[in-house]
PDB file of C-alpha atoms in Angstrom:
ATOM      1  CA  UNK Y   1      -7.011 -14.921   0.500  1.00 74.00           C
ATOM      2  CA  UNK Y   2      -7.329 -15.036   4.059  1.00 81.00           C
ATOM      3  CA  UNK Y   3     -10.019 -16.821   6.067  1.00 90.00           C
ATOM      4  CA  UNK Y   4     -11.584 -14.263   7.748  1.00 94.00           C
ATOM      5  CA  UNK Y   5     -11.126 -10.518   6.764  1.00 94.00           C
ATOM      6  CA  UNK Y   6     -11.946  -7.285   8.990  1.00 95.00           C
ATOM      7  CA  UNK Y   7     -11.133  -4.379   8.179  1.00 87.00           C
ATOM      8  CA  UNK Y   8      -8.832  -2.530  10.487  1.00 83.00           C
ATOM      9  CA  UNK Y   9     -10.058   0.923  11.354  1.00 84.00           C
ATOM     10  CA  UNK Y  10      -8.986   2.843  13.450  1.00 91.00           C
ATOM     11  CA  UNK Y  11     -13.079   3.208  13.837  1.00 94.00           C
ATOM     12  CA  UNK Y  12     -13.282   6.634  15.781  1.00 96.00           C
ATOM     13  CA  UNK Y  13     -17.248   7.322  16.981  1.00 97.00           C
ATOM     14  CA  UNK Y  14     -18.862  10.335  19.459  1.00 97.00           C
ATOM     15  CA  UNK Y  15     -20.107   8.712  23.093  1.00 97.00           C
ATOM     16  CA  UNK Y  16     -23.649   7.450  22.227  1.00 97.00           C
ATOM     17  CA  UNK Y  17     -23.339   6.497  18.700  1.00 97.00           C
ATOM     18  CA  UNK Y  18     -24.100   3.129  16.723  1.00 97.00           C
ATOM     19  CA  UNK Y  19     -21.043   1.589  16.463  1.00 97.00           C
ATOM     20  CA  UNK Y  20     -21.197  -1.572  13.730  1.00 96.00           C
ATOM     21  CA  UNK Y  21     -18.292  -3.578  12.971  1.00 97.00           C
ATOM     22  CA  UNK Y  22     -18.114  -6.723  10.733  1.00 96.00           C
ATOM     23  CA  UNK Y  23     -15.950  -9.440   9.177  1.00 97.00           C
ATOM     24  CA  UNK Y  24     -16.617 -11.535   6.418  1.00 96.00           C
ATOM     25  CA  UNK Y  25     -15.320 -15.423   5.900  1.00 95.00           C
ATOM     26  CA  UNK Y  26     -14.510 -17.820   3.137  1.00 93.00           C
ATOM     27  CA  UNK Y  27     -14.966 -21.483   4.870  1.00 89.00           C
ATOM     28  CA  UNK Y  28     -18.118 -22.286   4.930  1.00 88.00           C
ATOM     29  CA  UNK Y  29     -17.309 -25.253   7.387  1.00 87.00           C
ATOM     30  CA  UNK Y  30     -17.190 -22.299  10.345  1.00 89.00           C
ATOM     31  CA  UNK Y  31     -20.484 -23.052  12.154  1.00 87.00           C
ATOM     32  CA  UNK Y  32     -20.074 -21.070  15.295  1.00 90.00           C
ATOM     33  CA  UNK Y  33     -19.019 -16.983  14.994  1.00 93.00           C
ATOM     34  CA  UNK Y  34     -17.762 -15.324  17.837  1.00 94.00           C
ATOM     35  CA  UNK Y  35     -16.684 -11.556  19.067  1.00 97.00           C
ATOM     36  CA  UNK Y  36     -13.802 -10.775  21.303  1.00 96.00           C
ATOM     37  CA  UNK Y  37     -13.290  -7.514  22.776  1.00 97.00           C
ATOM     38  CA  UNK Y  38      -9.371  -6.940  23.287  1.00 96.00           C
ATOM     39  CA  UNK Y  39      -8.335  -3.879  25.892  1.00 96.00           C
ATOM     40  CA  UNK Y  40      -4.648  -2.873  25.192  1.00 92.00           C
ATOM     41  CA  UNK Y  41      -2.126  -5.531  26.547  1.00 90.00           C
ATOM     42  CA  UNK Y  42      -4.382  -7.729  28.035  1.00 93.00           C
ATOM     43  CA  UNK Y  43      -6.006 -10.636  26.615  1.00 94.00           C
ATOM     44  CA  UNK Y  44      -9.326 -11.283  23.904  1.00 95.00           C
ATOM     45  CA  UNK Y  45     -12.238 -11.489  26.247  1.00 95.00           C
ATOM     46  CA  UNK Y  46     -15.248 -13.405  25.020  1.00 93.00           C
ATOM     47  CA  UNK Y  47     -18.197 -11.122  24.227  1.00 95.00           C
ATOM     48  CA  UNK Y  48     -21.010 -13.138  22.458  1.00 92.00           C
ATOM     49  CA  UNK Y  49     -21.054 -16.114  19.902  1.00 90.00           C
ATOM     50  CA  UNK Y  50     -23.965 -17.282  17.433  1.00 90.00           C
ATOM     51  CA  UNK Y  51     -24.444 -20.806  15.851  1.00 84.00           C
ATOM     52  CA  UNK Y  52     -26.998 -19.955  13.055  1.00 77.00           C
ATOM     53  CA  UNK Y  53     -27.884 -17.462  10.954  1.00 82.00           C
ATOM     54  CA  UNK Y  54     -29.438 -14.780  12.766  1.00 85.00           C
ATOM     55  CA  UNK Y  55     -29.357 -11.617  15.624  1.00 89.00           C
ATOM     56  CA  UNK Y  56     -28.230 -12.756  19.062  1.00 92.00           C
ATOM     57  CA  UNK Y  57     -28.754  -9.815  21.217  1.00 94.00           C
ATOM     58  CA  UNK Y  58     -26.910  -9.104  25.042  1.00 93.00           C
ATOM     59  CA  UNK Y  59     -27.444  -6.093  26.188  1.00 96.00           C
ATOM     60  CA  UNK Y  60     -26.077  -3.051  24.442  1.00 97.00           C
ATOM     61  CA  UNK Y  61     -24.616  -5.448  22.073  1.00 97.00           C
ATOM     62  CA  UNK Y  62     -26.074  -7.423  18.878  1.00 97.00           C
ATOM     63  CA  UNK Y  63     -24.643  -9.889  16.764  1.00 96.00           C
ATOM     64  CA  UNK Y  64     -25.963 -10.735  13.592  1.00 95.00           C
ATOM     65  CA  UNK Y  65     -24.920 -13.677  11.019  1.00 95.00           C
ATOM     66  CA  UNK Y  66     -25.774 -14.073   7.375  1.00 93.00           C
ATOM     67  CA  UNK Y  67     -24.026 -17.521   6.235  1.00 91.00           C
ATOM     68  CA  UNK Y  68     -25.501 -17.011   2.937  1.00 92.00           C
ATOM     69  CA  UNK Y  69     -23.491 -13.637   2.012  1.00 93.00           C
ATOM     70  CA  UNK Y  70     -20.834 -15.123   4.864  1.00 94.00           C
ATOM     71  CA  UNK Y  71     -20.563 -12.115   6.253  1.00 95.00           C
ATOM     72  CA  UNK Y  72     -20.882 -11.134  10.375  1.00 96.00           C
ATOM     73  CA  UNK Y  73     -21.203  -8.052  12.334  1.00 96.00           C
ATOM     74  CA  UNK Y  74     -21.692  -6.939  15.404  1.00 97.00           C
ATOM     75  CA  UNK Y  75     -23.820  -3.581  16.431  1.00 97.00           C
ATOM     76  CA  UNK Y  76     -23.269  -1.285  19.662  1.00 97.00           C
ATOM     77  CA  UNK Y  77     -25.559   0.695  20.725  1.00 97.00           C
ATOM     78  CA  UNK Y  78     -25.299   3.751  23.529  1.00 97.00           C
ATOM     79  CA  UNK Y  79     -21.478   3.612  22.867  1.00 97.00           C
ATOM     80  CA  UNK Y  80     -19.369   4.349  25.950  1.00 97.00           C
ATOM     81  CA  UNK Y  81     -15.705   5.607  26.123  1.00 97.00           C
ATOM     82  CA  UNK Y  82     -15.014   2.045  28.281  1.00 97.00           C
ATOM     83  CA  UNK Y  83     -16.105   0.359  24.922  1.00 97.00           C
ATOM     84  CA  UNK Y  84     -12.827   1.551  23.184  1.00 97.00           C
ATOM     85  CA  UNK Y  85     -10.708  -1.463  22.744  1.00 97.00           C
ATOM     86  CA  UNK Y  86      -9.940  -3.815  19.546  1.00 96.00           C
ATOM     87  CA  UNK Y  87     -12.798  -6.113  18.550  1.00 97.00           C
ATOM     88  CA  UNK Y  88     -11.929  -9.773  16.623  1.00 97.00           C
ATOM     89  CA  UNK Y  89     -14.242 -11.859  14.899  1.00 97.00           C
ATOM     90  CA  UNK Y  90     -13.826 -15.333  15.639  1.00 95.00           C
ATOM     91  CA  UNK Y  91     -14.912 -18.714  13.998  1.00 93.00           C
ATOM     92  CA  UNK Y  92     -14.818 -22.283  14.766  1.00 89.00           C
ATOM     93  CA  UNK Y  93     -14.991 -25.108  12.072  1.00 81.00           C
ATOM     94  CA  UNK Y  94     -16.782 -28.208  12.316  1.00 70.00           C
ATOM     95  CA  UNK Y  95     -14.383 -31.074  13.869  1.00 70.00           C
ATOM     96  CA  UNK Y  96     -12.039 -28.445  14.925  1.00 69.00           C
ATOM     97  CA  UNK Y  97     -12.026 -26.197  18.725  1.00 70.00           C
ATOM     98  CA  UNK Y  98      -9.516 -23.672  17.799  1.00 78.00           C
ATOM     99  CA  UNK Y  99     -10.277 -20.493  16.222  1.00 88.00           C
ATOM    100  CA  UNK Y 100      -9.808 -18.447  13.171  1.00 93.00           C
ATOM    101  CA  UNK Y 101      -9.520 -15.027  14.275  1.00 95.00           C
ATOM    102  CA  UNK Y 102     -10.098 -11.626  12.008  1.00 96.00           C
ATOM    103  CA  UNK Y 103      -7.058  -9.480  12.567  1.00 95.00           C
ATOM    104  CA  UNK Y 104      -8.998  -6.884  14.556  1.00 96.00           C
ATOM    105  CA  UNK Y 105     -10.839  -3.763  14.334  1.00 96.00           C
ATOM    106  CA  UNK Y 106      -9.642  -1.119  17.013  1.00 96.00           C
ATOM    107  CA  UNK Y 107     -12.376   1.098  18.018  1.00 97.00           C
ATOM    108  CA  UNK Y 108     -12.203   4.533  19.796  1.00 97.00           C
ATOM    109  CA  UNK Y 109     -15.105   5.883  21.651  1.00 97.00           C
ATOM    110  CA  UNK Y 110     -14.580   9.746  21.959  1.00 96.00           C
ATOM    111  CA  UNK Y 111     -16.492  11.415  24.968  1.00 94.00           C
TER     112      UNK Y 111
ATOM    113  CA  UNK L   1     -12.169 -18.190  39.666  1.00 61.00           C
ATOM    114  CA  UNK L   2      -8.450 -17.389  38.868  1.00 79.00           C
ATOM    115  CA  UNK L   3      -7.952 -16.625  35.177  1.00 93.00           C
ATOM    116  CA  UNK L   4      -5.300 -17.646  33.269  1.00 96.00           C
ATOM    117  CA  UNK L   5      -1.553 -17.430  34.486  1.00 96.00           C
ATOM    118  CA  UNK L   6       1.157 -16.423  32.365  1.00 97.00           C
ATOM    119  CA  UNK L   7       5.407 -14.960  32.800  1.00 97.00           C
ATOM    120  CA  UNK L   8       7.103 -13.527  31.888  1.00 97.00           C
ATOM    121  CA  UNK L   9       4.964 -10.747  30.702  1.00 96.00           C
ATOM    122  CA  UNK L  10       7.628  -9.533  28.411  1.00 97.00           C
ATOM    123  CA  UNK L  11      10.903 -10.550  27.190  1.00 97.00           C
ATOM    124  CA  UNK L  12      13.777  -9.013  24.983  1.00 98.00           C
ATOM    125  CA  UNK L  13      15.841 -11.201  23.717  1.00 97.00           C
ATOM    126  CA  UNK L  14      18.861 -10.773  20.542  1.00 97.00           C
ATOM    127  CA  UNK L  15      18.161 -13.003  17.625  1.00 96.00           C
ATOM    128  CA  UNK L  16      19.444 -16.556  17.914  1.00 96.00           C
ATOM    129  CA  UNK L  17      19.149 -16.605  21.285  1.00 97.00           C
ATOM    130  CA  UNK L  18      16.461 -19.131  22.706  1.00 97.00           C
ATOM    131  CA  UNK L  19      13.548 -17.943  25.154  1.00 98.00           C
ATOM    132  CA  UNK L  20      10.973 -20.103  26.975  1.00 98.00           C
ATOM    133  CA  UNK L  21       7.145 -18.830  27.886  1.00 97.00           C
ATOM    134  CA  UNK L  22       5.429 -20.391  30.574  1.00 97.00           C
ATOM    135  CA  UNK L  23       0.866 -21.048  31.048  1.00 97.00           C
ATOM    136  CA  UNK L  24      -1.052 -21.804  34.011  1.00 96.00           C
ATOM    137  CA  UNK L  25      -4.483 -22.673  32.825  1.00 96.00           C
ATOM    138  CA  UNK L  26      -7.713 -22.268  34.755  1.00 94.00           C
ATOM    139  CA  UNK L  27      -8.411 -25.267  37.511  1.00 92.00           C
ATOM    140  CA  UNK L  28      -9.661 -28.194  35.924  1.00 90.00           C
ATOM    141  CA  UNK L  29      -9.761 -26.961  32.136  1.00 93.00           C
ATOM    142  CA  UNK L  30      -8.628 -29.807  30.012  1.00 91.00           C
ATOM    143  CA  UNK L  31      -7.994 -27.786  26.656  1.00 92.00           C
ATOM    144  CA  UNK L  32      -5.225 -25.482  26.668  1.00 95.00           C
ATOM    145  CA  UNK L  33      -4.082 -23.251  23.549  1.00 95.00           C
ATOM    146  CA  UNK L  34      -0.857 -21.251  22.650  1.00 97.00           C
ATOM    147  CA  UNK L  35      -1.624 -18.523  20.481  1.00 97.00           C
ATOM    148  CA  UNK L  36       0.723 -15.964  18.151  1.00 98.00           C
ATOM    149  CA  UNK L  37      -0.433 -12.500  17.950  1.00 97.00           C
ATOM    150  CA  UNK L  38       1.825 -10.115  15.440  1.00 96.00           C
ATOM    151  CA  UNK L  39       1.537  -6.721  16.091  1.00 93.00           C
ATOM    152  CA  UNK L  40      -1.913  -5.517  14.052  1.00 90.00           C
ATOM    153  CA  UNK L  41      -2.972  -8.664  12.939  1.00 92.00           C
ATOM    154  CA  UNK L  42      -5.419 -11.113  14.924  1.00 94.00           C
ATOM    155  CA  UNK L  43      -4.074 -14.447  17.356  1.00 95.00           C
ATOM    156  CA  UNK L  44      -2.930 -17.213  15.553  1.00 95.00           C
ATOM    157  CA  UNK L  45      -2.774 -20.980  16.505  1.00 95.00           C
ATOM    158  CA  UNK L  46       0.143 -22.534  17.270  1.00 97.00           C
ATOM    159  CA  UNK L  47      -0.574 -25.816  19.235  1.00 96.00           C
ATOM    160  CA  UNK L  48      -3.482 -27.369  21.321  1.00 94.00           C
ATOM    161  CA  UNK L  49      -3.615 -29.569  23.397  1.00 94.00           C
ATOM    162  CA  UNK L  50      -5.644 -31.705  25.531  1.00 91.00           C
ATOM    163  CA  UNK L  51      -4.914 -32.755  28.672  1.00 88.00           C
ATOM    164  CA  UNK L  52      -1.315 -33.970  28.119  1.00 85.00           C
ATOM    165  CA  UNK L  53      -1.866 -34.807  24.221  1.00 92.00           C
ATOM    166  CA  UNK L  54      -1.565 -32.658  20.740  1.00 93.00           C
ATOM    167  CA  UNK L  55      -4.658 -32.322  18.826  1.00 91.00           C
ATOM    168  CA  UNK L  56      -2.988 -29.858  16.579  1.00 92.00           C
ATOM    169  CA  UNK L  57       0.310 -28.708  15.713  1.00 94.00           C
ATOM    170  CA  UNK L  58       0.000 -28.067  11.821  1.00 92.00           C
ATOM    171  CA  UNK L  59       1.331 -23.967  12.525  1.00 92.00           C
ATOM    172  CA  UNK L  60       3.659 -24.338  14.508  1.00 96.00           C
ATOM    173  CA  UNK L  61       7.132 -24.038  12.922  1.00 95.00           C
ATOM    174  CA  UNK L  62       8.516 -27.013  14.306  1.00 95.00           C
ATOM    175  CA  UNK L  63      12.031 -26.576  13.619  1.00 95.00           C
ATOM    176  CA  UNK L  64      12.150 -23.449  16.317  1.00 97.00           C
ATOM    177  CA  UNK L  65       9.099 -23.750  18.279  1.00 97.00           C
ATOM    178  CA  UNK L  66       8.552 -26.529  20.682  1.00 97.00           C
ATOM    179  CA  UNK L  67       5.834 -27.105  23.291  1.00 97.00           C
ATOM    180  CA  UNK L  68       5.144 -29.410  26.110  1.00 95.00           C
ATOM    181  CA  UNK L  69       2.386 -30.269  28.534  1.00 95.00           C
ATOM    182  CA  UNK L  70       3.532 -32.047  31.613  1.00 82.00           C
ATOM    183  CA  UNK L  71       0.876 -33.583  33.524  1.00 84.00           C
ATOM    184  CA  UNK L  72      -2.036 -32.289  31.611  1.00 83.00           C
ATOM    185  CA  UNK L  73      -2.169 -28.778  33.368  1.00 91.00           C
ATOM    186  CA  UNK L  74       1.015 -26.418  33.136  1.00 95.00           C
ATOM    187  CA  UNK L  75       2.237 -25.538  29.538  1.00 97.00           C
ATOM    188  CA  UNK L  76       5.858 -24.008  28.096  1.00 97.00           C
ATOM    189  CA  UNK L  77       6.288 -23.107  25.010  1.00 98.00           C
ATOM    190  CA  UNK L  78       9.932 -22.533  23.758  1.00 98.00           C
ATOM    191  CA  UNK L  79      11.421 -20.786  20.496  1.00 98.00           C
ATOM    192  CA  UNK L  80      15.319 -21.659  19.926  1.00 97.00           C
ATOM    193  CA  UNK L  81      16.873 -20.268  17.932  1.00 96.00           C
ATOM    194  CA  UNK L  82      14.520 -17.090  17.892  1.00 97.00           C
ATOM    195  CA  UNK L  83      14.413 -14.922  14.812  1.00 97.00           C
ATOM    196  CA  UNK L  84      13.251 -11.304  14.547  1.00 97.00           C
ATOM    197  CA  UNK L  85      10.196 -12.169  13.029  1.00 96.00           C
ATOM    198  CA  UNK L  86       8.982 -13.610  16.362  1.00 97.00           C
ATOM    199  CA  UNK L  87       8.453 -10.449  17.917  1.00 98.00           C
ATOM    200  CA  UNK L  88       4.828 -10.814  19.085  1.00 97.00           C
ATOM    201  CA  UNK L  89       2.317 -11.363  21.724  1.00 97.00           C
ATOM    202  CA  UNK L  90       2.196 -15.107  22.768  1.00 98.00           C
ATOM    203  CA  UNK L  91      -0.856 -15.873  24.483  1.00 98.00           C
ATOM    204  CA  UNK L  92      -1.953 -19.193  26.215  1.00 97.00           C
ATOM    205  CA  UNK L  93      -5.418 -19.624  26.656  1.00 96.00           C
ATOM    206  CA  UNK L  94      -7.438 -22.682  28.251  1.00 94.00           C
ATOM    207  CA  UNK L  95     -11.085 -24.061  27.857  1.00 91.00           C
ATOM    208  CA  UNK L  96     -13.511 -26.635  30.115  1.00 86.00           C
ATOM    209  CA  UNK L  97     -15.886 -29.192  28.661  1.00 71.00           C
ATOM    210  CA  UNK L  98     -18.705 -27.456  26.478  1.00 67.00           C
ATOM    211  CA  UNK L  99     -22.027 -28.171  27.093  1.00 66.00           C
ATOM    212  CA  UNK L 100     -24.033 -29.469  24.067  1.00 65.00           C
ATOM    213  CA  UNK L 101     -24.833 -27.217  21.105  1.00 65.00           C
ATOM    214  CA  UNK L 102     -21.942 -24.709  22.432  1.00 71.00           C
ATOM    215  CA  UNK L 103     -17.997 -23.778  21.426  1.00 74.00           C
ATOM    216  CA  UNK L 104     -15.712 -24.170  23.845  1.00 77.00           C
ATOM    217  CA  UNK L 105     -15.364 -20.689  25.635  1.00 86.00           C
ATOM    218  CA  UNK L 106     -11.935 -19.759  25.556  1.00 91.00           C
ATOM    219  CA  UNK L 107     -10.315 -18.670  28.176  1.00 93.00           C
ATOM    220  CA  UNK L 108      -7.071 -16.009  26.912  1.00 96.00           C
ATOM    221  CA  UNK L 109      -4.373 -14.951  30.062  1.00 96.00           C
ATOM    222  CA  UNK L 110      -2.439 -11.726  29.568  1.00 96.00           C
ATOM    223  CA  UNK L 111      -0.005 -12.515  26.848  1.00 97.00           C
ATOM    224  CA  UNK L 112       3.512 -12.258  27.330  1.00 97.00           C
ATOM    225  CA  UNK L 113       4.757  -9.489  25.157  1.00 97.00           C
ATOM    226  CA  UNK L 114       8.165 -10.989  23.142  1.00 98.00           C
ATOM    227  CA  UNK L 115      10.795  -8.218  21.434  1.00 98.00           C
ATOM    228  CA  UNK L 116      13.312 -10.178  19.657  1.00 97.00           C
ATOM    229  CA  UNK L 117      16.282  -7.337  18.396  1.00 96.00           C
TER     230      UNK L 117
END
C-alpha cells in the first residue's frame, strides 16, 4: 500500500465549476499536508499547506484536512482554463523535511 | 529572486551508458533535494542534503546513482550505468530556513527530462 494515494483523473470540468480533488494517507506521523500545482514540463509549484485539521482558505482555493479519516482535499472555486495543470498532494513527517508526494491528479479546465 | 537552475533539460542516452545532471539552488538556501519523477506517478526522493552533508539517502539506488554537493551550494547527480527504467523527470529542488511552526517551502527548478533507449 502506498503512502499517499490520489486518484489520477484525467478530471475534465466546464470554466466556472467546483473543482475538488483529494488524497488520502496511511502515516499518521505526516503533520504538515501540502498542494502543488504542476504545469506541463515545468516544476511542482507550492500552492497552500495546512498543519492541523481543518480549512485553510487562499483565495479561490481551499484546503481542508481531516486527520481522523486521513484523508485531504483541496476545493477550487470559479475554475479558470489557466487552472489546468496536475495537482500533488504532499506530506511531511515529523523529524523528516522531505516529502511524500501523491502521484498526481491532472486536471483540465474546458472554456 | 532567481529560481532554481537546472541542464541539461533533457537527455537521451542508450542503456549502460552513464549521464550526469547538474542543480543550481536558490542564493543562500541550505537544503537542497534531488527528486525522481516517472512518467504518471508523483516525485520521489532520492537524496537531501544540507549544506555539504546527507541527511538522507535511503532511495537512492546506490549502486548506479551517485550524488555530490561541493561546497554546500551546486549539486550533480550521476546514474552509471543507466538502465531503461530511469527514464524520468529528475528534478532538484532547494529550501531556506523555516520559520517556526512552518515546512520548509520547497523550492522545485524545471526538471531535466531523461530518455534512456
Amino acid at each position: 500500500q502506498k503512502e499517499v494515494e490520489q486518484d489520477p483523473g484525467p478530471l475534465s470540468v466546464p470554466e466556472g465549476a467546483i473543482v475538488s480533488l483529494n488524497c488520502t494517507y496511511s502515516n499518521s506521523a505526516f503533520q504538515y499536508f501540502m498542494w502543488y500545482r504542476q504545469y506541463s514540463r515545468k516544476g511542482p509549484e507550492l500552492l497552500m499547506y495546512t498543519y492541523s485539521s481543518g480549512n485553510k482558505e487562499d483565495g479561490r482555493f481551499t484546503a481542508q484536512v481531516d486527520k481522523s479519516s486521513k484523508y485531504i482535499s483541496l476545493f477550487i472555486r470559479d475554475s479558470q482554463p489557466s487552472d489546468s495543470a496536475t495537482y500533488l498532494c504532499a506530506m511531511v513527517d515529523t523529524g523528516r523535511r522531505a516529502l511524500t508526494f501523491g502521484s498526481g491528479t491532472r486536471l483540465q479546465v474546458q472554456p | 529572486e532567481a529560481g532554481v537552475a537546472q541542464s541539461p533539460r533533457y537527455k537521451i542516452i542508450e542503456k549502460r551508458q552513464s549521464v550526469a545532471f547538474w542543480c543550481n539552488p536558490i542564493s543562500g538556501h541550505a537544503t537542497l533535494y534531488w527528486y525522481q519523477q516517472i512518467l504518471g506517478q508523483g516525485p520521489k526522493l532520492l537524496i537531501q542534503f544540507q549544506n555539504n552533508g546527507v541527511v538522507d539517502d535511503s532511495q537512492l539506488p546506490k549502486d548506479r546513482f551517485s550524488a555530490e554537493r561541493l561546497k554546500g551550494v551546486d549539486s550533480t547527480l550521476k546514474i552509471q550505468p543507466a538502465k531503461l527504467e530511469d527514464s524520468a523527470v529528475y528534478l532538484c529542488a532547494s529550501s531556506g530556513m523555516a520559520s517556526s511552526g512552518s515546512p520548509d517551502t520547497q523550492y522545485f527548478g524545471p526538471g531535466t527530462r531523461l530518455t534512456v533507449l
